[in-house]
PDB file of C-alpha atoms in Angstrom:
ATOM      1  CA  UNK A   1     119.258  19.842 -66.896  1.00  0.00           C
ATOM      2  CA  UNK A   2     118.993  16.078 -66.988  1.00  0.00           C
ATOM      3  CA  UNK A   3     117.331  14.340 -69.931  1.00  0.00           C
ATOM      4  CA  UNK A   4     114.442  12.387 -68.450  1.00  0.00           C
ATOM      5  CA  UNK A   5     111.869   9.946 -69.772  1.00  0.00           C
ATOM      6  CA  UNK A   6     108.454  10.160 -68.108  1.00  0.00           C
ATOM      7  CA  UNK A   7     106.376   7.024 -67.684  1.00  0.00           C
ATOM      8  CA  UNK A   8     103.004   8.199 -68.955  1.00  0.00           C
ATOM      9  CA  UNK A   9      99.742   6.558 -67.910  1.00  0.00           C
ATOM     10  CA  UNK A  10      97.702   9.162 -69.842  1.00  0.00           C
ATOM     11  CA  UNK A  11      96.051  10.308 -66.611  1.00  0.00           C
ATOM     12  CA  UNK A  12      96.142  13.270 -64.294  1.00  0.00           C
ATOM     13  CA  UNK A  13      99.053  12.032 -62.165  1.00  0.00           C
ATOM     14  CA  UNK A  14     101.268  11.769 -65.243  1.00  0.00           C
ATOM     15  CA  UNK A  15     100.191  15.213 -66.410  1.00  0.00           C
ATOM     16  CA  UNK A  16     100.932  16.655 -62.979  1.00  0.00           C
ATOM     17  CA  UNK A  17     104.339  14.939 -62.904  1.00  0.00           C
ATOM     18  CA  UNK A  18     105.181  16.507 -66.278  1.00  0.00           C
ATOM     19  CA  UNK A  19     104.047  19.912 -65.044  1.00  0.00           C
ATOM     20  CA  UNK A  20     106.175  19.629 -61.885  1.00  0.00           C
ATOM     21  CA  UNK A  21     109.238  18.382 -63.756  1.00  0.00           C
ATOM     22  CA  UNK A  22     109.021  21.286 -66.161  1.00  0.00           C
ATOM     23  CA  UNK A  23     108.340  23.801 -63.388  1.00  0.00           C
ATOM     24  CA  UNK A  24     111.288  22.665 -61.262  1.00  0.00           C
ATOM     25  CA  UNK A  25     113.682  23.131 -64.174  1.00  0.00           C
ATOM     26  CA  UNK A  26     116.082  20.301 -63.284  1.00  0.00           C
ATOM     27  CA  UNK A  27     114.763  17.760 -65.793  1.00  0.00           C
ATOM     28  CA  UNK A  28     114.186  18.037 -69.531  1.00  0.00           C
ATOM     29  CA  UNK A  29     111.487  15.506 -70.374  1.00  0.00           C
ATOM     30  CA  UNK A  30     112.441  14.143 -73.783  1.00  0.00           C
ATOM     31  CA  UNK A  31     110.092  11.179 -74.170  1.00  0.00           C
ATOM     32  CA  UNK A  32     106.907   9.647 -72.781  1.00  0.00           C
ATOM     33  CA  UNK A  33     106.900   5.915 -72.031  1.00  0.00           C
ATOM     34  CA  UNK A  34     103.621   4.006 -71.942  1.00  0.00           C
ATOM     35  CA  UNK A  35     102.629   0.375 -71.553  1.00  0.00           C
ATOM     36  CA  UNK A  36      99.984  -0.665 -74.062  1.00  0.00           C
ATOM     37  CA  UNK A  37      97.693  -3.678 -74.036  1.00  0.00           C
ATOM     38  CA  UNK A  38      98.754  -5.123 -77.390  1.00  0.00           C
ATOM     39  CA  UNK A  39      95.499  -6.758 -78.451  1.00  0.00           C
ATOM     40  CA  UNK A  40      93.320  -3.755 -77.702  1.00  0.00           C
ATOM     41  CA  UNK A  41      95.816  -0.928 -78.384  1.00  0.00           C
ATOM     42  CA  UNK A  42      94.871   0.722 -75.107  1.00  0.00           C
ATOM     43  CA  UNK A  43      96.949   2.172 -72.282  1.00  0.00           C
ATOM     44  CA  UNK A  44      97.426  -0.624 -69.763  1.00  0.00           C
ATOM     45  CA  UNK A  45      96.716   1.533 -66.708  1.00  0.00           C
ATOM     46  CA  UNK A  46      93.598   3.444 -67.807  1.00  0.00           C
ATOM     47  CA  UNK A  47      92.394   1.707 -70.989  1.00  0.00           C
ATOM     48  CA  UNK A  48      92.719   4.963 -72.936  1.00  0.00           C
ATOM     49  CA  UNK A  49      92.629   4.333 -76.695  1.00  0.00           C
ATOM     50  CA  UNK A  50      95.909   4.491 -78.578  1.00  0.00           C
ATOM     51  CA  UNK A  51      94.621   7.349 -80.750  1.00  0.00           C
ATOM     52  CA  UNK A  52      94.023   9.546 -77.705  1.00  0.00           C
ATOM     53  CA  UNK A  53      97.432   8.620 -76.299  1.00  0.00           C
ATOM     54  CA  UNK A  54      99.055   9.649 -79.584  1.00  0.00           C
ATOM     55  CA  UNK A  55      97.106  12.918 -79.527  1.00  0.00           C
ATOM     56  CA  UNK A  56      98.366  13.641 -75.998  1.00  0.00           C
ATOM     57  CA  UNK A  57     101.970  13.083 -77.089  1.00  0.00           C
ATOM     58  CA  UNK A  58     101.496  15.346 -80.133  1.00  0.00           C
ATOM     59  CA  UNK A  59      99.917  18.070 -77.988  1.00  0.00           C
ATOM     60  CA  UNK A  60     102.873  17.885 -75.599  1.00  0.00           C
ATOM     61  CA  UNK A  61     105.355  17.823 -78.509  1.00  0.00           C
ATOM     62  CA  UNK A  62     107.023  14.736 -77.044  1.00  0.00           C
ATOM     63  CA  UNK A  63     107.871  11.441 -78.733  1.00  0.00           C
ATOM     64  CA  UNK A  64     106.130   8.366 -77.383  1.00  0.00           C
ATOM     65  CA  UNK A  65     107.791   5.066 -76.507  1.00  0.00           C
ATOM     66  CA  UNK A  66     105.112   2.366 -76.567  1.00  0.00           C
ATOM     67  CA  UNK A  67     105.725  -0.869 -74.672  1.00  0.00           C
ATOM     68  CA  UNK A  68     103.256  -3.385 -76.066  1.00  0.00           C
ATOM     69  CA  UNK A  69     102.402  -6.223 -73.714  1.00  0.00           C
ATOM     70  CA  UNK A  70      99.784  -8.967 -73.701  1.00  0.00           C
ATOM     71  CA  UNK A  71      97.016  -8.754 -71.131  1.00  0.00           C
ATOM     72  CA  UNK A  72      97.710  -9.591 -68.424  1.00  0.00           C
ATOM     73  CA  UNK A  73     101.492  -9.600 -68.719  1.00  0.00           C
ATOM     74  CA  UNK A  74     103.594 -11.714 -66.417  1.00  0.00           C
ATOM     75  CA  UNK A  75     106.024  -9.861 -64.164  1.00  0.00           C
ATOM     76  CA  UNK A  76     108.883 -11.479 -66.075  1.00  0.00           C
ATOM     77  CA  UNK A  77     107.587 -10.158 -69.402  1.00  0.00           C
ATOM     78  CA  UNK A  78     106.954  -6.689 -67.977  1.00  0.00           C
ATOM     79  CA  UNK A  79     110.403  -6.560 -66.396  1.00  0.00           C
ATOM     80  CA  UNK A  80     112.095  -7.683 -69.623  1.00  0.00           C
ATOM     81  CA  UNK A  81     110.264  -4.956 -71.554  1.00  0.00           C
ATOM     82  CA  UNK A  82     111.263  -2.345 -68.979  1.00  0.00           C
ATOM     83  CA  UNK A  83     114.885  -3.505 -69.195  1.00  0.00           C
ATOM     84  CA  UNK A  84     114.834  -2.996 -72.979  1.00  0.00           C
ATOM     85  CA  UNK A  85     113.457   0.542 -72.590  1.00  0.00           C
ATOM     86  CA  UNK A  86     115.991   1.397 -69.886  1.00  0.00           C
ATOM     87  CA  UNK A  87     118.822   0.122 -72.113  1.00  0.00           C
ATOM     88  CA  UNK A  88     117.510   2.230 -75.008  1.00  0.00           C
ATOM     89  CA  UNK A  89     117.309   5.281 -72.733  1.00  0.00           C
ATOM     90  CA  UNK A  90     120.836   4.741 -71.438  1.00  0.00           C
ATOM     91  CA  UNK A  91     122.086   4.488 -75.013  1.00  0.00           C
ATOM     92  CA  UNK A  92     120.416   7.816 -75.753  1.00  0.00           C
ATOM     93  CA  UNK A  93     122.099   9.502 -72.776  1.00  0.00           C
ATOM     94  CA  UNK A  94     118.975   9.689 -70.630  1.00  0.00           C
ATOM     95  CA  UNK A  95     119.898  10.423 -67.012  1.00  0.00           C
ATOM     96  CA  UNK A  96     116.589   9.767 -65.224  1.00  0.00           C
ATOM     97  CA  UNK A  97     113.218   8.072 -65.356  1.00  0.00           C
ATOM     98  CA  UNK A  98     110.206   9.766 -63.760  1.00  0.00           C
ATOM     99  CA  UNK A  99     106.853   8.403 -62.656  1.00  0.00           C
ATOM    100  CA  UNK A 100     103.709  10.199 -61.563  1.00  0.00           C
ATOM    101  CA  UNK A 101     102.258   7.554 -59.280  1.00  0.00           C
ATOM    102  CA  UNK A 102     105.023   6.865 -56.775  1.00  0.00           C
ATOM    103  CA  UNK A 103     102.953   8.032 -53.831  1.00  0.00           C
ATOM    104  CA  UNK A 104     101.594   4.465 -53.863  1.00  0.00           C
ATOM    105  CA  UNK A 105     104.166   2.778 -51.609  1.00  0.00           C
ATOM    106  CA  UNK A 106     103.894  -0.719 -53.074  1.00  0.00           C
ATOM    107  CA  UNK A 107     104.297   0.530 -56.646  1.00  0.00           C
ATOM    108  CA  UNK A 108     107.134   2.817 -55.607  1.00  0.00           C
ATOM    109  CA  UNK A 109     109.007  -0.040 -53.902  1.00  0.00           C
ATOM    110  CA  UNK A 110     108.521  -2.311 -56.926  1.00  0.00           C
ATOM    111  CA  UNK A 111     109.740   0.277 -59.446  1.00  0.00           C
ATOM    112  CA  UNK A 112     112.660   1.412 -57.307  1.00  0.00           C
ATOM    113  CA  UNK A 113     113.735  -2.223 -56.971  1.00  0.00           C
ATOM    114  CA  UNK A 114     113.286  -2.784 -60.687  1.00  0.00           C
ATOM    115  CA  UNK A 115     115.416   0.224 -61.624  1.00  0.00           C
ATOM    116  CA  UNK A 116     117.944   0.373 -58.776  1.00  0.00           C
ATOM    117  CA  UNK A 117     120.763  -1.226 -60.803  1.00  0.00           C
ATOM    118  CA  UNK A 118     120.354   1.279 -63.609  1.00  0.00           C
TER     119      UNK A 118
END
């Protein structure tokens, strides 16, 4: 099994991705990664409050890696934050990153390009 960090938007697609990763048995999800709007302490994608996000992580018994960004973040700032998280994951022996929204072709292409060197 490969240690995997799941990028968590707090929504149904992330929950389904976690379910499928666990069901398939090839990945051991060891951490959730979420981008947070720093000023509001809300999930960047869905505006879910930080308290609810923390409750989700507790209910799933998974640690949460919060990436705090200003709103709206520049691509450069987002990419630098992602690079820091990827470096931290690599240092922890993480073998894969998973996303629940990669059926959206433009987002998939962007993220694959962002992570292809890792």
